[in-house]
PDB file of C-alpha atoms in Angstrom:
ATOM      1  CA  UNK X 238      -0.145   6.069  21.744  1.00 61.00           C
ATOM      2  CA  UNK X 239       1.693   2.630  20.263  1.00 72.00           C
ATOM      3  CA  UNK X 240      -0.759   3.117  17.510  1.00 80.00           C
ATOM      4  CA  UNK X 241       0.344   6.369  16.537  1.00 81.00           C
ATOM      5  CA  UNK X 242       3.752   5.513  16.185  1.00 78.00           C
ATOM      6  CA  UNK X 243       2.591   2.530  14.396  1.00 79.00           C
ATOM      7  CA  UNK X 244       0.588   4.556  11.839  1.00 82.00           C
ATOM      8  CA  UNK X 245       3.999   7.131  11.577  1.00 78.00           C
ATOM      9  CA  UNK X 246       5.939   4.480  11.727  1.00 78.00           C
ATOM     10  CA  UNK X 247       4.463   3.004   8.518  1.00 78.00           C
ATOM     11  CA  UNK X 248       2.900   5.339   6.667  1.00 80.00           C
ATOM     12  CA  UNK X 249       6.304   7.902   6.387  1.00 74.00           C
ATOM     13  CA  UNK X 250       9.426   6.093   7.645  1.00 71.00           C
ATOM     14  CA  UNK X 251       8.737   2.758   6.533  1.00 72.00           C
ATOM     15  CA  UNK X 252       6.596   3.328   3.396  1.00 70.00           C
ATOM     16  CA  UNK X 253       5.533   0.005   1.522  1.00 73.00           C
ATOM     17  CA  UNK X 254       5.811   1.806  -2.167  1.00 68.00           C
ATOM     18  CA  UNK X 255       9.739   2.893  -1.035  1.00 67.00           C
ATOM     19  CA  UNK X 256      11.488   0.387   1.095  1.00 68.00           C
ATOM     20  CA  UNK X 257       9.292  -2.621   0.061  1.00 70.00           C
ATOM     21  CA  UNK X 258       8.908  -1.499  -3.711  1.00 70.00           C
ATOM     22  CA  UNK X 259       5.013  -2.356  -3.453  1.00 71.00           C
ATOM     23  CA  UNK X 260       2.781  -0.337  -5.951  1.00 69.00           C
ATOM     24  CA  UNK X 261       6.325   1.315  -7.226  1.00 67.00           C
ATOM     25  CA  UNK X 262       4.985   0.741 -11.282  1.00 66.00           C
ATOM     26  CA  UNK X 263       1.306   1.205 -10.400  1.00 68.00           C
ATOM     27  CA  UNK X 264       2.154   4.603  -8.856  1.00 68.00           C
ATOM     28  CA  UNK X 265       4.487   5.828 -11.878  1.00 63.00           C
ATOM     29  CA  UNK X 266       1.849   5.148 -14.519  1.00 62.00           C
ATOM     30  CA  UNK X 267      -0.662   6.832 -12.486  1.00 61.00           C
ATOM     31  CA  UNK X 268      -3.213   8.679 -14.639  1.00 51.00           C
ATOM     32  CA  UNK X 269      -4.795  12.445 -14.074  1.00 52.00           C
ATOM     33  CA  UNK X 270      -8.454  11.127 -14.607  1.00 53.00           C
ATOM     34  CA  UNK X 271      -8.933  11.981 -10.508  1.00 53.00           C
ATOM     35  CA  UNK X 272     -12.526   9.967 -10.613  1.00 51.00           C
ATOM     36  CA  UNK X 273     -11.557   7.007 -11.671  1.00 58.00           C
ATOM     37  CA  UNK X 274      -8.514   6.995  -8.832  1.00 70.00           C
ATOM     38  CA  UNK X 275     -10.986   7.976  -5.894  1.00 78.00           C
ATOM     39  CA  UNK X 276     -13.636   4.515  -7.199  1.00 79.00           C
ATOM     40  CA  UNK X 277     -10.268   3.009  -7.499  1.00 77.00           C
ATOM     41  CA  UNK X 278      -8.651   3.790  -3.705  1.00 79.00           C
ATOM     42  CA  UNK X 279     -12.393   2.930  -2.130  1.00 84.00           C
ATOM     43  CA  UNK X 280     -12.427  -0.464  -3.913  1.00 84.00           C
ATOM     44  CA  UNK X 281      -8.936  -0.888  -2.622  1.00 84.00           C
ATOM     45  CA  UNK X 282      -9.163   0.068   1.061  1.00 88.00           C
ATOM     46  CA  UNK X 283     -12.404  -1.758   0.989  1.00 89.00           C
ATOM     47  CA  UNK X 284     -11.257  -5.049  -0.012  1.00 90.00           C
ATOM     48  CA  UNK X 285      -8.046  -4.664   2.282  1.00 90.00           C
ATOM     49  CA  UNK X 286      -9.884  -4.298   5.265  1.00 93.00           C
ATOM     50  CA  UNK X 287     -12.076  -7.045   4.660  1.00 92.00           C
ATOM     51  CA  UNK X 288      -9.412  -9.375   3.694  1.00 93.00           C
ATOM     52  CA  UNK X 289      -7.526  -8.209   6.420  1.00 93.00           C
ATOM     53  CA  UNK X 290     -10.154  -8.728   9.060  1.00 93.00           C
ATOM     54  CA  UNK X 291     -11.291 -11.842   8.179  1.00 94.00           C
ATOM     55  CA  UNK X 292      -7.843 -13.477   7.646  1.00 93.00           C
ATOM     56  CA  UNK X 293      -6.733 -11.755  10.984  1.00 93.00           C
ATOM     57  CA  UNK X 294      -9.605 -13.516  12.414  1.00 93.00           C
ATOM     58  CA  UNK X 295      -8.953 -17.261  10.699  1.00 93.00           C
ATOM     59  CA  UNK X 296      -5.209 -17.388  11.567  1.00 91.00           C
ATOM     60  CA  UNK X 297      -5.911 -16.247  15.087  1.00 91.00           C
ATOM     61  CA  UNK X 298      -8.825 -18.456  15.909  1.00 93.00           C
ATOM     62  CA  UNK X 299      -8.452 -21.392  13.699  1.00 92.00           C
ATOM     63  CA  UNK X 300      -4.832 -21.663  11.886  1.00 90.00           C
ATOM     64  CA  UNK X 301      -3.260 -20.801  15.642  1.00 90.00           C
ATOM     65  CA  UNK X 302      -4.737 -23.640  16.994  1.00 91.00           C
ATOM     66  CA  UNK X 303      -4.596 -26.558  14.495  1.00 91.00           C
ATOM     67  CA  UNK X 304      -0.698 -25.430  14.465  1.00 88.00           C
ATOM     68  CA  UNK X 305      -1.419 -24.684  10.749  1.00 89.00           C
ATOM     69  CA  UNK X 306       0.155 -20.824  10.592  1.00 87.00           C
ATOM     70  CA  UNK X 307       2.053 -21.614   7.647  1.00 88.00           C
ATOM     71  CA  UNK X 308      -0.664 -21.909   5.170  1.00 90.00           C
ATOM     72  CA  UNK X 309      -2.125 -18.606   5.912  1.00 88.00           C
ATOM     73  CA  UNK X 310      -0.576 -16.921   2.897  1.00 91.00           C
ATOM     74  CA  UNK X 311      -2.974 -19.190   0.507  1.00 93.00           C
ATOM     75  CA  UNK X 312      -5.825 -18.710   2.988  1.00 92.00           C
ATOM     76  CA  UNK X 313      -5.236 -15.469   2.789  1.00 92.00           C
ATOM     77  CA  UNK X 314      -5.076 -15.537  -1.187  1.00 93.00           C
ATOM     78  CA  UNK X 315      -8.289 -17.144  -1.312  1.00 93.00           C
ATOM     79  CA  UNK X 316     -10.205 -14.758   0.825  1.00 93.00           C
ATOM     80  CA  UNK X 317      -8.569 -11.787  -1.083  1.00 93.00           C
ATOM     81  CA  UNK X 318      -9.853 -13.384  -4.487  1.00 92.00           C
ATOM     82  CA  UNK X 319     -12.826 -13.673  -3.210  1.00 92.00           C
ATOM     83  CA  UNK X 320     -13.342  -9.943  -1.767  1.00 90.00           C
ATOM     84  CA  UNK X 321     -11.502  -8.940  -4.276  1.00 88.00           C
ATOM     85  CA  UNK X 322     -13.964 -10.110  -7.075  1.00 88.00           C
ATOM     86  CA  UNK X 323     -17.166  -9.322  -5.417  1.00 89.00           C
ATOM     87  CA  UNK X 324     -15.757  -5.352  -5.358  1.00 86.00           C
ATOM     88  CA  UNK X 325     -14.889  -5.319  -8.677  1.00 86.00           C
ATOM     89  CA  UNK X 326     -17.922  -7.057 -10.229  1.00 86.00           C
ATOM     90  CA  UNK X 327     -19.786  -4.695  -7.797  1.00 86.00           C
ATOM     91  CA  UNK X 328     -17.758  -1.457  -8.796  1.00 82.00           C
ATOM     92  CA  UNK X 329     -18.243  -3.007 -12.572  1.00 83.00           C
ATOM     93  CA  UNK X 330     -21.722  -3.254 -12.166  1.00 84.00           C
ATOM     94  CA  UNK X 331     -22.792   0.321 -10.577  1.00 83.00           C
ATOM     95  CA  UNK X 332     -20.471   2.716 -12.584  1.00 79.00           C
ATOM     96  CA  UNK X 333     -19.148   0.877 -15.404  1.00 75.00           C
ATOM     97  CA  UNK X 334     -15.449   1.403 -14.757  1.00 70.00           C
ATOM     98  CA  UNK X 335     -12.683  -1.180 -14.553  1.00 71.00           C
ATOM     99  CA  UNK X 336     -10.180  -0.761 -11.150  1.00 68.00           C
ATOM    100  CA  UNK X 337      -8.516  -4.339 -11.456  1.00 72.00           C
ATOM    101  CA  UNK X 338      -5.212  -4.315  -9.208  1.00 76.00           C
ATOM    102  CA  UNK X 339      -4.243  -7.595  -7.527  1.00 81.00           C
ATOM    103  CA  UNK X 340      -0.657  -7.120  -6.418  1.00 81.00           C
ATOM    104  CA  UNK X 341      -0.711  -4.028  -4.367  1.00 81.00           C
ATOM    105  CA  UNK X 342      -3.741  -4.888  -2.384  1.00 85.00           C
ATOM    106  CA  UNK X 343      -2.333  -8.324  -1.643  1.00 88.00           C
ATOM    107  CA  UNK X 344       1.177  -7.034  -0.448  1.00 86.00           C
ATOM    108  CA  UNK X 345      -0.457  -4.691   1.890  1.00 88.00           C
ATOM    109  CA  UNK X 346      -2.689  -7.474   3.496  1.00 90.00           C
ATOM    110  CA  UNK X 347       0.245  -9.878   3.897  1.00 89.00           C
ATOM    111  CA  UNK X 348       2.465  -7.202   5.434  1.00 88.00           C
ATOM    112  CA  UNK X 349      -0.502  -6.591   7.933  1.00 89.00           C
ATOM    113  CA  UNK X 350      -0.915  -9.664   8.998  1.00 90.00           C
ATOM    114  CA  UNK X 351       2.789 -10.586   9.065  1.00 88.00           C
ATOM    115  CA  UNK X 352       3.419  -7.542  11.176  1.00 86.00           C
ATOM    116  CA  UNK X 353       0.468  -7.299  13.363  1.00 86.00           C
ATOM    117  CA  UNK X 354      -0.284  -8.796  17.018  1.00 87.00           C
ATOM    118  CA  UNK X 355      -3.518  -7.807  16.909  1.00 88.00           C
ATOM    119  CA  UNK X 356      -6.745  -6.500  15.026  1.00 90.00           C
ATOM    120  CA  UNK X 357      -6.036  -3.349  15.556  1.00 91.00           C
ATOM    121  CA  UNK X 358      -2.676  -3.418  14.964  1.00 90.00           C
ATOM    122  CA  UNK X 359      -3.790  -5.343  11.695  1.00 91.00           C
ATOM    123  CA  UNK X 360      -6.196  -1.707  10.547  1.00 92.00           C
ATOM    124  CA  UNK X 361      -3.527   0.303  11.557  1.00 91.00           C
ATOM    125  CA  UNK X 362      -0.832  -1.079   9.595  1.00 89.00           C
ATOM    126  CA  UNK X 363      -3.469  -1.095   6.676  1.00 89.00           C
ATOM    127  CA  UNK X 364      -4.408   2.284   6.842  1.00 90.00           C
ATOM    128  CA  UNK X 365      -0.804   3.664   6.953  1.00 89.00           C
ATOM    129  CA  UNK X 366       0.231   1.713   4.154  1.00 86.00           C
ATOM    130  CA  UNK X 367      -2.563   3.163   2.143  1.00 85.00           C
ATOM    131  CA  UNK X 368      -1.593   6.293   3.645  1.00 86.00           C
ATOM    132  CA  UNK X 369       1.807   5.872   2.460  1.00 83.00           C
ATOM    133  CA  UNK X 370       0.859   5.676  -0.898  1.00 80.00           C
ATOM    134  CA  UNK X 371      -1.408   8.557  -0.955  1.00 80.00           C
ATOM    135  CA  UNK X 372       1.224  11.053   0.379  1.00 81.00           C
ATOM    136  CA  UNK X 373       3.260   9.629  -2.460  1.00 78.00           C
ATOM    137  CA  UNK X 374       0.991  10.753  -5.345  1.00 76.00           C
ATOM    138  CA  UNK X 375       0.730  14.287  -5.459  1.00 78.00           C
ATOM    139  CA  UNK X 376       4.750  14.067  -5.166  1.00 76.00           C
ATOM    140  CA  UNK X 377       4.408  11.708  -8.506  1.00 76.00           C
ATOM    141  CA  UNK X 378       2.302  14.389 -10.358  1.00 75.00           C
ATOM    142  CA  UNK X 379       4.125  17.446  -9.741  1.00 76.00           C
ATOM    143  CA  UNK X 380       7.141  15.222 -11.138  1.00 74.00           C
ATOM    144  CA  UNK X 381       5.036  14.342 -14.224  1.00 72.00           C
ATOM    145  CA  UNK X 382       3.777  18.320 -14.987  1.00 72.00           C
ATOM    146  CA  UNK X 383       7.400  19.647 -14.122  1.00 73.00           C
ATOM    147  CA  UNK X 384       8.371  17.251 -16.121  1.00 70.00           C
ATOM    148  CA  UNK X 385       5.298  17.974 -19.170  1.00 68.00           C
ATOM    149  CA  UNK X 386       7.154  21.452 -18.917  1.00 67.00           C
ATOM    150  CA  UNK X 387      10.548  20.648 -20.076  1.00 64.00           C
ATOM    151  CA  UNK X 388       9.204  19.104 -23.484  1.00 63.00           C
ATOM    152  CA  UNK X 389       7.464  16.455 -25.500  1.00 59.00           C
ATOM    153  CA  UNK X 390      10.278  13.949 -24.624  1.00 59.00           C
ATOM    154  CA  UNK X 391       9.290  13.584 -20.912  1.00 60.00           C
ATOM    155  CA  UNK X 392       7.830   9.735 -21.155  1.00 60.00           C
ATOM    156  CA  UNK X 393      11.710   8.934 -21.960  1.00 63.00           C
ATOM    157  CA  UNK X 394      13.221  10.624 -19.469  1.00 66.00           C
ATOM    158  CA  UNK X 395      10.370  10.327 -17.031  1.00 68.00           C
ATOM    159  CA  UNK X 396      11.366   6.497 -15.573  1.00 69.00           C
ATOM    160  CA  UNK X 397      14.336   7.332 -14.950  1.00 75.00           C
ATOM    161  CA  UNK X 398      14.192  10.976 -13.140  1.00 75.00           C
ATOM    162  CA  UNK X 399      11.396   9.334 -11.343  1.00 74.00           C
ATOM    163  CA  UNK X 400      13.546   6.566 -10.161  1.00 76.00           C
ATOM    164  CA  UNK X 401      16.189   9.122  -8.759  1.00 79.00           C
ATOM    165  CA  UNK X 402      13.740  11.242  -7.498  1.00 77.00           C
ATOM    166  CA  UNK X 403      12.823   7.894  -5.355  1.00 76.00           C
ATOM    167  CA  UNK X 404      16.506   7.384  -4.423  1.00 78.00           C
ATOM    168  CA  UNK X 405      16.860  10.429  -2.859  1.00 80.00           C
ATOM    169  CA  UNK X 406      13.803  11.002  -1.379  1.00 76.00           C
ATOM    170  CA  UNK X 407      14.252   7.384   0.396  1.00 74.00           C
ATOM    171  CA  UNK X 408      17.918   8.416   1.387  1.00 76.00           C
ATOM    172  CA  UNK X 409      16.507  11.430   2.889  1.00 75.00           C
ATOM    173  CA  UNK X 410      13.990   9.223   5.218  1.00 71.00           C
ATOM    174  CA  UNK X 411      17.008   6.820   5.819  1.00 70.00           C
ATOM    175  CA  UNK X 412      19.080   9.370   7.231  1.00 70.00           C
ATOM    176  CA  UNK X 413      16.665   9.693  10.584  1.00 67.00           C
ATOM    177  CA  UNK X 414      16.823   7.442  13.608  1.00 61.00           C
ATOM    178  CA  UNK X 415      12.910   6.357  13.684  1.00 58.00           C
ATOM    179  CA  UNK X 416      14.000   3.740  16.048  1.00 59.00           C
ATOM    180  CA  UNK X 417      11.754   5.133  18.752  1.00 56.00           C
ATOM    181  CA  UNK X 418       8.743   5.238  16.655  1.00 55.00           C
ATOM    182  CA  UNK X 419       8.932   0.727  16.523  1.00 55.00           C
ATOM    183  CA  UNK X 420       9.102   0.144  20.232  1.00 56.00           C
ATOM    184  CA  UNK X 421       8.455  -3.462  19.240  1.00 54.00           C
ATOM    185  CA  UNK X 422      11.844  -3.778  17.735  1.00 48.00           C
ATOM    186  CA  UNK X 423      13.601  -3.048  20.804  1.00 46.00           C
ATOM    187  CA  UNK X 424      12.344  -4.815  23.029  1.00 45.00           C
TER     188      UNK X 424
END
């Protein structure tokens, strides 16, 4: 049950792209192209997971007990490089496509390991931050088309109606007590 408040938790009330900002330019520029977004998202969740685990896994087994916690952010850097390479040379490779992104995926893992206690906890966090973002999307595009509508002069106006559209959808999540859904706060 924790873990469905944890995936709630993150994935609606606490959304990495809103109150963290991560992915916030990467997710207004999004194209329509729709295959090139679903290679993208499976590279991404991919390497997030595996970077996830395996830093999970170092920091709890050997960075916990050399008393050495506070180097896991490069630790974790380097194991995201190198996941992070062998995906996209692989991705490259197999359909000839380019789905470089650095910053997003390496937000996500540090928040999951930062906020985590556990493996689990680790995946769960991961998948509703991914989860966040994808809910986030279709939002994005029927701002763009609504937007296509109104005339040629949408990429002017389109930054900053998106950036209000933001405010006040983030205002609107602000305005509920979600207090209940992070039982690990409270106690």
């Amino acid at each position: 049950m924790i873990y469905i408040d944890t995936f709630l938790y993150y994935t609606l009330f606490s959304s990495i792209v809103l109150f963290y900002g991560i992915g916030l330019n990467q997710i207004s520029i999004i194209g329509n192209e729709l295959s090139r977004q679903i290679i993208f998202f499976i590279k991404t969740i991919l390497s997030i997971f595996s970077t996830s685990i395996l830093t999970y896994l170092v920091v709890a087994f050997i960075l916990v007990p050399l008393e050495l916690v506070e180097i896991f952010p490069v630790i974790c850097l380097l194991i995201f490089i190198a996941f992070n390479s062998f995906a996209e040379g692989l991705v490259r490779l197999t359909t000839g496509t380019e789905t470089t992104e650095f910053i997003i995926s390496f937000l996500i893992v540090l928040i999951s390991i930062f906020q985590s206690n556990s493996i689990l906890d680790t995946m769960v966090i991961c998948l509703s931050s991914i989860c966040g973002i994808l809910i986030l999307i279709p939002f994005i595009h029927v701002l763009r088309n609504r937007l296509i509508v109104f005339g040629h002069s949408y990429f002017e106006r389109y930054l900053c109606i998106f950036f209000i559209f933001l405010a006040i959808l983030l205002l609107l999540i602000s305005v509920f007590d979600v207090s209940w859904l992070n039982v690990g706060v409270i106690k």
